[in-house]
PDB file of C-alpha atoms in Angstrom:
ATOM      1  CA  MET A   1     143.001 211.601 181.506  1.00 53.00           C
ATOM      2  CA  MET A   2     146.179 213.782 181.735  1.00 63.00           C
ATOM      3  CA  ASN A   3     148.759 213.088 179.182  1.00 92.00           C
ATOM      4  CA  LEU A   4     151.704 213.452 181.527  1.00 96.00           C
ATOM      5  CA  SER A   5     152.149 213.047 185.268  1.00 96.00           C
ATOM      6  CA  VAL A   6     155.578 214.076 186.989  1.00 97.00           C
ATOM      7  CA  VAL A   7     155.922 212.314 190.215  1.00 97.00           C
ATOM      8  CA  ILE A   8     158.608 213.844 192.774  1.00 97.00           C
ATOM      9  CA  PRO A   9     159.040 212.752 196.266  1.00 95.00           C
ATOM     10  CA  ILE A  10     160.206 215.448 198.534  1.00 94.00           C
ATOM     11  CA  LYS A  11     162.077 215.324 201.799  1.00 93.00           C
ATOM     12  CA  ASP A  12     163.267 218.668 203.156  1.00 91.00           C
ATOM     13  CA  GLU A  13     163.896 220.507 200.014  1.00 92.00           C
ATOM     14  CA  ARG A  14     162.504 223.860 200.606  1.00 93.00           C
ATOM     15  CA  ASP A  15     165.222 226.004 198.802  1.00 92.00           C
ATOM     16  CA  ASN A  16     165.062 223.757 195.638  1.00 93.00           C
ATOM     17  CA  LEU A  17     161.228 223.751 195.219  1.00 95.00           C
ATOM     18  CA  ARG A  18     160.701 227.189 193.548  1.00 95.00           C
ATOM     19  CA  PRO A  19     163.390 226.623 191.098  1.00 95.00           C
ATOM     20  CA  LEU A  20     162.154 223.128 190.334  1.00 95.00           C
ATOM     21  CA  ASP A  21     158.692 224.411 189.661  1.00 96.00           C
ATOM     22  CA  GLN A  22     160.107 227.065 187.316  1.00 96.00           C
ATOM     23  CA  ARG A  23     162.248 224.444 185.421  1.00 96.00           C
ATOM     24  CA  LEU A  24     159.431 222.083 185.083  1.00 96.00           C
ATOM     25  CA  ARG A  25     157.287 224.665 183.579  1.00 95.00           C
ATOM     26  CA  GLN A  26     160.108 225.701 181.052  1.00 96.00           C
ATOM     27  CA  ALA A  27     160.354 222.058 179.946  1.00 96.00           C
ATOM     28  CA  LEU A  28     156.890 220.949 179.974  1.00 95.00           C
ATOM     29  CA  GLU A  29     154.751 223.977 178.580  1.00 94.00           C
ATOM     30  CA  PRO A  30     156.477 223.946 175.079  1.00 94.00           C
ATOM     31  CA  LEU A  31     155.375 220.200 174.604  1.00 93.00           C
ATOM     32  CA  GLY A  32     151.702 221.450 174.191  1.00 90.00           C
ATOM     33  CA  ILE A  33     150.234 218.614 176.311  1.00 93.00           C
ATOM     34  CA  THR A  34     148.201 218.642 179.414  1.00 95.00           C
ATOM     35  CA  TYR A  35     150.531 217.504 182.416  1.00 96.00           C
ATOM     36  CA  GLU A  36     150.362 217.394 186.114  1.00 96.00           C
ATOM     37  CA  VAL A  37     153.144 217.553 188.777  1.00 97.00           C
ATOM     38  CA  ILE A  38     152.542 215.324 191.925  1.00 97.00           C
ATOM     39  CA  LEU A  39     154.705 216.519 194.668  1.00 97.00           C
ATOM     40  CA  VAL A  40     154.717 213.991 197.492  1.00 97.00           C
ATOM     41  CA  ASP A  41     155.886 215.635 200.789  1.00 96.00           C
ATOM     42  CA  ASP A  42     157.559 212.632 202.747  1.00 94.00           C
ATOM     43  CA  GLY A  43     157.373 214.219 206.326  1.00 93.00           C
ATOM     44  CA  SER A  44     159.601 217.352 205.624  1.00 94.00           C
ATOM     45  CA  ILE A  45     160.290 219.439 208.749  1.00 92.00           C
ATOM     46  CA  ASP A  46     162.093 222.310 207.176  1.00 90.00           C
ATOM     47  CA  GLY A  47     158.916 224.143 205.798  1.00 91.00           C
ATOM     48  CA  SER A  48     158.843 222.528 202.508  1.00 94.00           C
ATOM     49  CA  PHE A  49     155.139 222.113 202.800  1.00 95.00           C
ATOM     50  CA  GLU A  50     154.571 225.821 203.224  1.00 95.00           C
ATOM     51  CA  VAL A  51     156.338 226.314 199.922  1.00 96.00           C
ATOM     52  CA  LEU A  52     154.313 223.390 198.431  1.00 96.00           C
ATOM     53  CA  LYS A  53     151.221 225.166 199.288  1.00 95.00           C
ATOM     54  CA  GLU A  54     152.277 228.362 197.625  1.00 95.00           C
ATOM     55  CA  LEU A  55     153.002 226.370 194.457  1.00 96.00           C
ATOM     56  CA  ALA A  56     149.774 224.669 194.468  1.00 95.00           C
ATOM     57  CA  ALA A  57     147.592 227.826 195.156  1.00 95.00           C
ATOM     58  CA  ARG A  58     149.310 229.504 192.167  1.00 95.00           C
ATOM     59  CA  ASP A  59     149.008 226.573 189.646  1.00 95.00           C
ATOM     60  CA  ALA A  60     146.388 223.946 189.880  1.00 94.00           C
ATOM     61  CA  ARG A  61     148.625 221.501 187.765  1.00 95.00           C
ATOM     62  CA  VAL A  62     150.902 221.274 190.828  1.00 96.00           C
ATOM     63  CA  LYS A  63     149.293 218.713 193.171  1.00 96.00           C
ATOM     64  CA  VAL A  64     150.598 217.800 196.666  1.00 96.00           C
ATOM     65  CA  VAL A  65     150.309 214.684 198.552  1.00 96.00           C
ATOM     66  CA  ARG A  66     151.402 215.226 202.263  1.00 96.00           C
ATOM     67  CA  LEU A  67     152.199 212.038 204.169  1.00 95.00           C
ATOM     68  CA  ARG A  68     151.833 211.903 208.045  1.00 93.00           C
ATOM     69  CA  ARG A  69     155.521 211.082 208.476  1.00 93.00           C
ATOM     70  CA  ASN A  70     158.674 210.202 206.855  1.00 92.00           C
ATOM     71  CA  PHE A  71     157.872 206.816 205.332  1.00 91.00           C
ATOM     72  CA  GLY A  72     160.764 206.526 202.876  1.00 89.00           C
ATOM     73  CA  GLN A  73     161.374 207.289 199.235  1.00 90.00           C
ATOM     74  CA  THR A  74     159.678 204.067 198.031  1.00 90.00           C
ATOM     75  CA  PRO A  75     156.175 204.531 199.744  1.00 91.00           C
ATOM     76  CA  ALA A  76     156.393 208.169 198.630  1.00 94.00           C
ATOM     77  CA  LEU A  77     157.014 207.238 195.082  1.00 94.00           C
ATOM     78  CA  GLN A  78     153.978 204.646 195.351  1.00 93.00           C
ATOM     79  CA  ALA A  79     151.923 207.551 196.642  1.00 94.00           C
ATOM     80  CA  GLY A  80     152.797 209.710 193.871  1.00 95.00           C
ATOM     81  CA  ILE A  81     151.853 206.828 191.338  1.00 95.00           C
ATOM     82  CA  ASP A  82     148.737 206.106 193.296  1.00 94.00           C
ATOM     83  CA  TYR A  83     147.535 209.782 193.022  1.00 95.00           C
ATOM     84  CA  SER A  84     148.546 210.506 189.540  1.00 95.00           C
ATOM     85  CA  SER A  85     146.323 210.313 186.494  1.00 93.00           C
ATOM     86  CA  GLY A  86     148.721 210.577 183.566  1.00 94.00           C
ATOM     87  CA  GLU A  87     148.962 208.261 180.679  1.00 95.00           C
ATOM     88  CA  VAL A  88     152.789 208.658 181.088  1.00 96.00           C
ATOM     89  CA  LEU A  89     154.639 209.049 184.252  1.00 97.00           C
ATOM     90  CA  ILE A  90     157.733 210.826 184.626  1.00 97.00           C
ATOM     91  CA  THR A  91     159.806 210.109 188.081  1.00 96.00           C
ATOM     92  CA  MET A  92     162.495 212.417 189.304  1.00 95.00           C
ATOM     93  CA  ASP A  93     164.250 213.566 192.440  1.00 92.00           C
ATOM     94  CA  GLY A  94     163.385 217.064 193.910  1.00 91.00           C
ATOM     95  CA  ASP A  95     166.969 218.196 194.643  1.00 90.00           C
ATOM     96  CA  LEU A  96     167.761 219.636 191.138  1.00 90.00           C
ATOM     97  CA  GLN A  97     170.361 217.090 190.249  1.00 91.00           C
ATOM     98  CA  ASN A  98     167.940 215.730 187.577  1.00 92.00           C
ATOM     99  CA  ASP A  99     167.267 218.193 185.017  1.00 93.00           C
ATOM    100  CA  PRO A 100     163.761 218.538 183.794  1.00 95.00           C
ATOM    101  CA  ALA A 101     164.973 219.655 180.489  1.00 95.00           C
ATOM    102  CA  ASP A 102     165.697 216.066 179.707  1.00 95.00           C
ATOM    103  CA  ILE A 103     161.913 215.129 179.897  1.00 96.00           C
ATOM    104  CA  PRO A 104     161.244 215.732 176.306  1.00 95.00           C
ATOM    105  CA  VAL A 105     163.951 213.532 175.304  1.00 95.00           C
ATOM    106  CA  LEU A 106     162.731 210.696 177.481  1.00 96.00           C
ATOM    107  CA  LEU A 107     159.241 211.169 175.976  1.00 96.00           C
ATOM    108  CA  ASP A 108     160.662 211.034 172.438  1.00 95.00           C
ATOM    109  CA  LYS A 109     162.377 207.679 173.196  1.00 96.00           C
ATOM    110  CA  LEU A 110     159.378 206.205 174.874  1.00 96.00           C
ATOM    111  CA  ALA A 111     157.177 207.110 171.727  1.00 94.00           C
ATOM    112  CA  GLU A 112     159.465 204.472 169.827  1.00 95.00           C
ATOM    113  CA  GLY A 113     157.497 201.724 171.581  1.00 92.00           C
ATOM    114  CA  TYR A 114     159.300 201.168 175.016  1.00 95.00           C
ATOM    115  CA  ASP A 115     157.501 200.696 178.191  1.00 95.00           C
ATOM    116  CA  ALA A 116     159.951 202.669 180.150  1.00 95.00           C
ATOM    117  CA  VAL A 117     162.790 204.838 179.296  1.00 96.00           C
ATOM    118  CA  LEU A 118     165.644 205.022 182.040  1.00 94.00           C
ATOM    119  CA  GLY A 119     168.086 207.785 182.649  1.00 93.00           C
ATOM    120  CA  LEU A 120     171.742 207.223 182.700  1.00 91.00           C
ATOM    121  CA  ARG A 121     173.654 209.920 184.633  1.00 87.00           C
ATOM    122  CA  ALA A 122     176.265 211.265 182.468  1.00 81.00           C
ATOM    123  CA  LYS A 123     179.188 212.970 184.040  1.00 78.00           C
ATOM    124  CA  ARG A 124     177.917 212.468 187.662  1.00 76.00           C
ATOM    125  CA  GLN A 125     178.281 215.382 189.893  1.00 69.00           C
ATOM    126  CA  ASP A 126     178.755 213.407 193.149  1.00 67.00           C
ATOM    127  CA  ARG A 127     181.577 212.568 195.446  1.00 69.00           C
ATOM    128  CA  LEU A 128     183.879 209.803 193.984  1.00 64.00           C
ATOM    129  CA  LEU A 129     184.280 207.893 197.200  1.00 65.00           C
ATOM    130  CA  LEU A 130     180.909 208.267 198.976  1.00 58.00           C
ATOM    131  CA  ARG A 131     178.686 208.126 195.838  1.00 68.00           C
ATOM    132  CA  ARG A 132     180.128 207.187 192.806  1.00 71.00           C
ATOM    133  CA  ILE A 133     182.341 203.967 193.655  1.00 79.00           C
ATOM    134  CA  PRO A 134     179.580 202.517 195.684  1.00 75.00           C
ATOM    135  CA  SER A 135     177.205 203.069 192.969  1.00 75.00           C
ATOM    136  CA  TYR A 136     179.383 201.498 190.412  1.00 78.00           C
ATOM    137  CA  LEU A 137     180.030 198.469 192.516  1.00 81.00           C
ATOM    138  CA  GLY A 138     176.310 198.252 193.374  1.00 79.00           C
ATOM    139  CA  ASN A 139     175.146 198.387 189.724  1.00 78.00           C
ATOM    140  CA  TRP A 140     177.710 195.750 188.826  1.00 85.00           C
ATOM    141  CA  ILE A 141     176.491 193.301 191.473  1.00 84.00           C
ATOM    142  CA  ILE A 142     172.763 194.039 190.603  1.00 83.00           C
ATOM    143  CA  ARG A 143     173.572 193.355 187.111  1.00 84.00           C
ATOM    144  CA  LYS A 144     175.208 189.970 187.661  1.00 83.00           C
ATOM    145  CA  VAL A 145     172.657 188.690 190.046  1.00 81.00           C
ATOM    146  CA  THR A 146     169.572 189.748 188.212  1.00 82.00           C
ATOM    147  CA  GLY A 147     170.694 189.746 184.571  1.00 80.00           C
ATOM    148  CA  VAL A 148     169.292 193.202 183.872  1.00 84.00           C
ATOM    149  CA  HIS A 149     171.688 194.968 181.953  1.00 83.00           C
ATOM    150  CA  ILE A 150     170.889 198.640 182.829  1.00 86.00           C
ATOM    151  CA  LYS A 151     174.095 200.471 183.685  1.00 85.00           C
ATOM    152  CA  ASP A 152     172.590 202.985 186.018  1.00 87.00           C
ATOM    153  CA  MET A 153     170.060 201.460 188.319  1.00 86.00           C
ATOM    154  CA  GLY A 154     170.010 204.475 190.549  1.00 82.00           C
ATOM    155  CA  CYS A 155     169.005 207.318 188.398  1.00 89.00           C
ATOM    156  CA  THR A 156     165.479 208.396 189.354  1.00 91.00           C
ATOM    157  CA  LEU A 157     164.839 210.508 186.175  1.00 95.00           C
ATOM    158  CA  ARG A 158     162.416 207.943 184.254  1.00 95.00           C
ATOM    159  CA  ALA A 159     159.561 207.670 181.919  1.00 96.00           C
ATOM    160  CA  MET A 160     157.140 204.953 182.299  1.00 96.00           C
ATOM    161  CA  ARG A 161     153.849 203.887 180.703  1.00 95.00           C
ATOM    162  CA  ARG A 162     151.048 203.945 183.436  1.00 94.00           C
ATOM    163  CA  GLU A 163     150.275 200.180 183.397  1.00 92.00           C
ATOM    164  CA  LEU A 164     153.800 199.396 183.980  1.00 93.00           C
ATOM    165  CA  ALA A 165     154.142 201.917 186.773  1.00 94.00           C
ATOM    166  CA  GLU A 166     151.099 200.763 188.582  1.00 92.00           C
ATOM    167  CA  ALA A 167     152.108 197.109 188.360  1.00 89.00           C
ATOM    168  CA  LEU A 168     155.581 197.780 190.158  1.00 90.00           C
ATOM    169  CA  PRO A 169     155.570 196.185 193.599  1.00 83.00           C
ATOM    170  CA  LEU A 170     156.988 199.128 195.568  1.00 85.00           C
ATOM    171  CA  TYR A 171     157.484 198.807 199.167  1.00 77.00           C
ATOM    172  CA  GLY A 172     160.332 198.813 201.645  1.00 73.00           C
ATOM    173  CA  GLU A 173     163.329 200.326 199.702  1.00 76.00           C
ATOM    174  CA  LEU A 174     162.779 198.675 196.342  1.00 81.00           C
ATOM    175  CA  HIS A 175     162.823 202.164 194.469  1.00 84.00           C
ATOM    176  CA  ARG A 176     166.483 201.284 193.846  1.00 82.00           C
ATOM    177  CA  PHE A 177     165.389 198.289 191.718  1.00 86.00           C
ATOM    178  CA  VAL A 178     162.656 200.018 189.584  1.00 91.00           C
ATOM    179  CA  PRO A 179     164.632 198.830 186.382  1.00 91.00           C
ATOM    180  CA  VAL A 180     164.834 195.276 187.688  1.00 90.00           C
ATOM    181  CA  LEU A 181     161.181 195.161 188.683  1.00 89.00           C
ATOM    182  CA  ALA A 182     160.146 196.519 185.407  1.00 91.00           C
ATOM    183  CA  GLN A 183     162.051 193.985 183.373  1.00 89.00           C
ATOM    184  CA  GLN A 184     160.645 191.216 185.532  1.00 85.00           C
ATOM    185  CA  LEU A 185     157.236 192.287 184.805  1.00 85.00           C
ATOM    186  CA  GLY A 186     158.168 192.022 181.047  1.00 86.00           C
ATOM    187  CA  GLY A 187     158.553 195.724 180.389  1.00 90.00           C
ATOM    188  CA  ARG A 188     160.533 196.734 177.334  1.00 92.00           C
ATOM    189  CA  LEU A 189     163.304 199.142 178.579  1.00 94.00           C
ATOM    190  CA  SER A 190     165.670 201.544 177.310  1.00 94.00           C
ATOM    191  CA  GLN A 191     168.365 203.709 178.927  1.00 94.00           C
ATOM    192  CA  ILE A 192     169.581 207.038 177.512  1.00 94.00           C
ATOM    193  CA  PRO A 193     172.241 209.577 178.816  1.00 93.00           C
ATOM    194  CA  VAL A 194     170.860 212.499 181.014  1.00 93.00           C
ATOM    195  CA  ARG A 195     172.385 215.497 182.675  1.00 89.00           C
ATOM    196  CA  HIS A 196     173.281 215.473 186.386  1.00 86.00           C
ATOM    197  CA  HIS A 197     173.941 218.538 188.341  1.00 85.00           C
ATOM    198  CA  PRO A 198     175.604 219.039 191.784  1.00 83.00           C
ATOM    199  CA  ARG A 199     173.409 219.660 194.586  1.00 80.00           C
ATOM    200  CA  VAL A 200     173.323 223.336 195.346  1.00 80.00           C
ATOM    201  CA  ALA A 201     170.694 223.479 198.197  1.00 79.00           C
ATOM    202  CA  GLY A 202     169.711 221.234 201.057  1.00 66.00           C
ATOM    203  CA  LYS A 203     171.459 218.090 202.345  1.00 72.00           C
ATOM    204  CA  THR A 204     171.838 214.789 200.691  1.00 69.00           C
ATOM    205  CA  LYS A 205     169.920 211.669 202.292  1.00 62.00           C
ATOM    206  CA  TYR A 206     172.542 209.144 201.046  1.00 61.00           C
ATOM    207  CA  ASN A 207     175.057 207.661 203.323  1.00 58.00           C
ATOM    208  CA  LEU A 208     177.117 204.593 202.982  1.00 57.00           C
ATOM    209  CA  THR A 209     174.902 202.299 205.080  1.00 63.00           C
ATOM    210  CA  ARG A 210     172.474 202.436 202.067  1.00 64.00           C
ATOM    211  CA  SER A 211     175.107 200.220 200.284  1.00 64.00           C
ATOM    212  CA  PHE A 212     174.556 197.576 202.757  1.00 70.00           C
ATOM    213  CA  ARG A 213     170.889 197.795 202.546  1.00 73.00           C
ATOM    214  CA  VAL A 214     171.120 197.510 198.885  1.00 75.00           C
ATOM    215  CA  LEU A 215     172.630 194.051 199.200  1.00 75.00           C
ATOM    216  CA  LEU A 216     169.810 192.884 201.513  1.00 76.00           C
ATOM    217  CA  ASP A 217     167.292 194.106 198.974  1.00 78.00           C
ATOM    218  CA  LEU A 218     168.963 192.463 196.209  1.00 81.00           C
ATOM    219  CA  ILE A 219     168.684 189.198 198.036  1.00 78.00           C
ATOM    220  CA  THR A 220     164.715 189.918 198.444  1.00 76.00           C
ATOM    221  CA  ILE A 221     164.422 191.002 194.997  1.00 78.00           C
ATOM    222  CA  LYS A 222     166.177 187.736 193.731  1.00 76.00           C
ATOM    223  CA  PHE A 223     163.926 185.601 195.945  1.00 74.00           C
ATOM    224  CA  LEU A 224     160.798 187.265 195.020  1.00 69.00           C
ATOM    225  CA  HIS A 225     161.429 187.094 191.442  1.00 70.00           C
ATOM    226  CA  SER A 226     162.537 183.270 191.385  1.00 71.00           C
ATOM    227  CA  TYR A 227     160.791 181.730 194.277  1.00 71.00           C
ATOM    228  CA  LEU A 228     157.862 184.067 195.357  1.00 66.00           C
ATOM    229  CA  THR A 229     155.298 181.579 194.062  1.00 68.00           C
ATOM    230  CA  ARG A 230     157.373 178.394 194.824  1.00 76.00           C
ATOM    231  CA  PRO A 231     159.384 179.048 198.243  1.00 78.00           C
ATOM    232  CA  MET A 232     159.365 175.220 198.766  1.00 84.00           C
ATOM    233  CA  HIS A 233     161.724 175.077 195.903  1.00 79.00           C
ATOM    234  CA  VAL A 234     164.338 176.924 197.547  1.00 80.00           C
ATOM    235  CA  MET A 235     163.681 176.048 201.152  1.00 85.00           C
ATOM    236  CA  GLY A 236     163.012 172.587 200.521  1.00 87.00           C
ATOM    237  CA  LEU A 237     166.119 172.020 198.379  1.00 87.00           C
ATOM    238  CA  ALA A 238     168.116 173.385 201.129  1.00 89.00           C
ATOM    239  CA  GLY A 239     166.458 171.029 203.428  1.00 92.00           C
ATOM    240  CA  LEU A 240     167.037 168.033 201.212  1.00 93.00           C
ATOM    241  CA  LEU A 241     170.666 169.039 201.067  1.00 94.00           C
ATOM    242  CA  SER A 242     171.327 169.303 204.682  1.00 94.00           C
ATOM    243  CA  MET A 243     169.362 166.067 205.213  1.00 94.00           C
ATOM    244  CA  GLY A 244     171.430 164.430 202.694  1.00 95.00           C
ATOM    245  CA  MET A 245     174.759 165.588 204.334  1.00 95.00           C
ATOM    246  CA  GLY A 246     173.401 164.493 207.634  1.00 94.00           C
ATOM    247  CA  ALA A 247     172.848 160.907 206.194  1.00 95.00           C
ATOM    248  CA  VAL A 248     176.331 160.880 204.587  1.00 94.00           C
ATOM    249  CA  SER A 249     177.620 162.053 208.251  1.00 93.00           C
ATOM    250  CA  LEU A 250     175.792 159.029 209.972  1.00 92.00           C
ATOM    251  CA  LEU A 251     177.010 156.537 207.345  1.00 93.00           C
ATOM    252  CA  ALA A 252     180.721 157.749 207.897  1.00 91.00           C
ATOM    253  CA  THR A 253     180.211 157.168 211.566  1.00 90.00           C
ATOM    254  CA  VAL A 254     178.831 153.684 211.269  1.00 90.00           C
ATOM    255  CA  TRP A 255     181.738 152.893 208.821  1.00 89.00           C
ATOM    256  CA  MET A 256     184.218 154.430 211.352  1.00 88.00           C
ATOM    257  CA  LYS A 257     182.677 152.156 214.166  1.00 85.00           C
ATOM    258  CA  SER A 258     182.817 149.024 211.974  1.00 85.00           C
ATOM    259  CA  HIS A 259     186.269 149.348 210.588  1.00 83.00           C
ATOM    260  CA  SER A 260     188.201 151.496 213.111  1.00 79.00           C
ATOM    261  CA  GLY A 261     186.341 150.690 216.299  1.00 76.00           C
ATOM    262  CA  ILE A 262     185.600 154.276 217.043  1.00 79.00           C
ATOM    263  CA  PHE A 263     182.600 154.562 219.237  1.00 80.00           C
ATOM    264  CA  MET A 264     179.677 156.210 217.845  1.00 79.00           C
ATOM    265  CA  THR A 265     178.789 158.267 220.760  1.00 78.00           C
ATOM    266  CA  GLY A 266     182.292 159.805 220.949  1.00 77.00           C
ATOM    267  CA  ASN A 267     182.306 160.726 217.256  1.00 85.00           C
ATOM    268  CA  PRO A 268     181.738 164.085 216.533  1.00 89.00           C
ATOM    269  CA  LEU A 269     180.230 163.031 213.163  1.00 90.00           C
ATOM    270  CA  LEU A 270     177.222 161.717 214.835  1.00 90.00           C
ATOM    271  CA  HIS A 271     176.388 165.020 216.422  1.00 90.00           C
ATOM    272  CA  LEU A 272     177.031 166.525 213.146  1.00 93.00           C
ATOM    273  CA  SER A 273     174.511 164.170 211.401  1.00 93.00           C
ATOM    274  CA  ILE A 274     171.766 164.934 214.090  1.00 93.00           C
ATOM    275  CA  MET A 275     172.388 168.615 213.574  1.00 94.00           C
ATOM    276  CA  LEU A 276     172.098 168.752 209.981  1.00 94.00           C
ATOM    277  CA  GLU A 277     168.920 166.468 210.051  1.00 94.00           C
ATOM    278  CA  MET A 278     167.244 168.983 212.260  1.00 95.00           C
ATOM    279  CA  ILE A 279     168.394 171.852 210.038  1.00 95.00           C
ATOM    280  CA  GLY A 280     166.967 170.001 207.096  1.00 93.00           C
ATOM    281  CA  ILE A 281     163.529 169.627 208.936  1.00 93.00           C
ATOM    282  CA  GLN A 282     163.563 173.295 209.817  1.00 93.00           C
ATOM    283  CA  PHE A 283     164.151 174.443 206.174  1.00 90.00           C
ATOM    284  CA  ILE A 284     161.433 172.196 204.852  1.00 91.00           C
ATOM    285  CA  SER A 285     159.073 173.460 207.540  1.00 91.00           C
ATOM    286  CA  MET A 286     160.001 177.111 206.623  1.00 89.00           C
ATOM    287  CA  GLY A 287     159.090 176.186 203.030  1.00 85.00           C
ATOM    288  CA  LEU A 288     155.761 174.888 203.975  1.00 87.00           C
ATOM    289  CA  LEU A 289     155.068 177.952 205.917  1.00 87.00           C
ATOM    290  CA  GLY A 290     156.149 179.946 203.060  1.00 80.00           C
ATOM    291  CA  GLU A 291     153.616 178.236 200.753  1.00 77.00           C
ATOM    292  CA  VAL A 292     150.916 179.076 202.935  1.00 81.00           C
ATOM    293  CA  MET A 293     152.028 182.668 203.312  1.00 79.00           C
ATOM    294  CA  THR A 294     152.321 182.743 199.554  1.00 69.00           C
ATOM    295  CA  ARG A 295     148.553 181.622 199.267  1.00 69.00           C
ATOM    296  CA  THR A 296     147.503 184.304 201.722  1.00 74.00           C
ATOM    297  CA  TYR A 297     149.765 186.934 200.033  1.00 66.00           C
ATOM    298  CA  PHE A 298     148.133 186.353 196.466  1.00 59.00           C
ATOM    299  CA  GLU A 299     144.565 185.898 197.790  1.00 60.00           C
ATOM    300  CA  SER A 300     144.479 188.774 200.290  1.00 70.00           C
ATOM    301  CA  GLN A 301     143.792 192.593 199.400  1.00 57.00           C
ATOM    302  CA  GLY A 302     146.710 194.791 198.589  1.00 60.00           C
ATOM    303  CA  LYS A 303     147.583 197.457 201.221  1.00 54.00           C
ATOM    304  CA  THR A 304     149.675 200.624 200.761  1.00 60.00           C
ATOM    305  CA  ALA A 305     152.953 201.129 202.686  1.00 55.00           C
ATOM    306  CA  TYR A 306     151.863 204.693 203.662  1.00 66.00           C
ATOM    307  CA  THR A 307     149.059 206.827 205.043  1.00 62.00           C
ATOM    308  CA  VAL A 308     148.205 210.384 203.823  1.00 75.00           C
ATOM    309  CA  HIS A 309     148.008 213.382 205.899  1.00 67.00           C
ATOM    310  CA  ASN A 310     146.134 215.669 203.508  1.00 76.00           C
ATOM    311  CA  THR A 311     146.346 216.636 199.977  1.00 83.00           C
ATOM    312  CA  LEU A 312     146.033 219.917 197.737  1.00 85.00           C
ATOM    313  CA  ASN A 313     144.240 219.934 194.393  1.00 83.00           C
ATOM    314  CA  LEU A 314     143.084 216.186 194.945  1.00 81.00           C
ATOM    315  CA  ASP A 315     139.912 214.743 196.195  1.00 68.00           C
ATOM    316  CA  ARG A 316     140.659 211.064 195.969  1.00 66.00           C
ATOM    317  CA  PRO A 317     143.369 208.710 194.678  1.00 68.00           C
ATOM    318  CA  VAL A 318     143.088 207.745 191.039  1.00 63.00           C
ATOM    319  CA  ASN A 319     144.395 204.174 191.601  1.00 61.00           C
ATOM    320  CA  ARG A 320     142.212 202.031 193.595  1.00 52.00           C
ATOM    321  CA  ARG A 321     144.940 200.738 195.678  1.00 55.00           C
ATOM    322  CA  ALA A 322     145.159 204.046 197.606  1.00 52.00           C
ATOM    323  CA  ALA A 323     141.365 204.154 198.264  1.00 50.00           C
TER     324      ALA A 323
END
């Protein structure tokens, strides 16, 4: 088995690929370990795959997974994990903002007994209003909601042990929550400062709409962590509260009829009580459906969130989930 796998999702990074390959070799070859670089082409349309073919032909340690279309960073990351074979996995971006020279530092920290070591981008080279401020706010909200005290959730430069990386439930756009998912799985985490460089080629895929999607994904993460195995606890509780308020509203309607002579049919509280009771029944019904879906989820076979077009220097996925 490989000692180290470096997993890098790629989307339209043609001009960064050759410098990235050079810097990776400069950082990894002095370590004296066997390694592989898994480059996942997530539907690039700028000619990145032609460069990837060149790199793979020159060095068998460079392995390419080409997805049939652009599935997104999370499925691309999952594909890289599935096709990797290292005992330790390094994940990073392919835009050269992460520095491969920090990989040895991550590995040294991981050797202290951690399950994952996460990068903390020191002196971020991003635009203040469009990137840094939304990132700071997002990190603060995520820490408050999840209780995971990692300062920089969005740094993709990470070192993880294989058993933890394979256990991560990566789908949708949950790559942003890898630290949260890792801690929920019981991983022992550490975070250390790493270098961050300005983008010199290609275009960023980030925009402000992602900040709103982060909030939606955060709700998903919180629900999956707290209530995935017991959806009735959240839906049923909401249903009982709604039905309880409906009962109070009905009692108020009866009291107003008996003490003030207000007709029940003309009292808006009667309509409110009927609405609350119906909402409560709907919540409880959704909870029951959630319980059924939970059973189906845990008993069915897992499926990947991507399909592969072709691979280079790879015959089959190492992880059985990609078979």
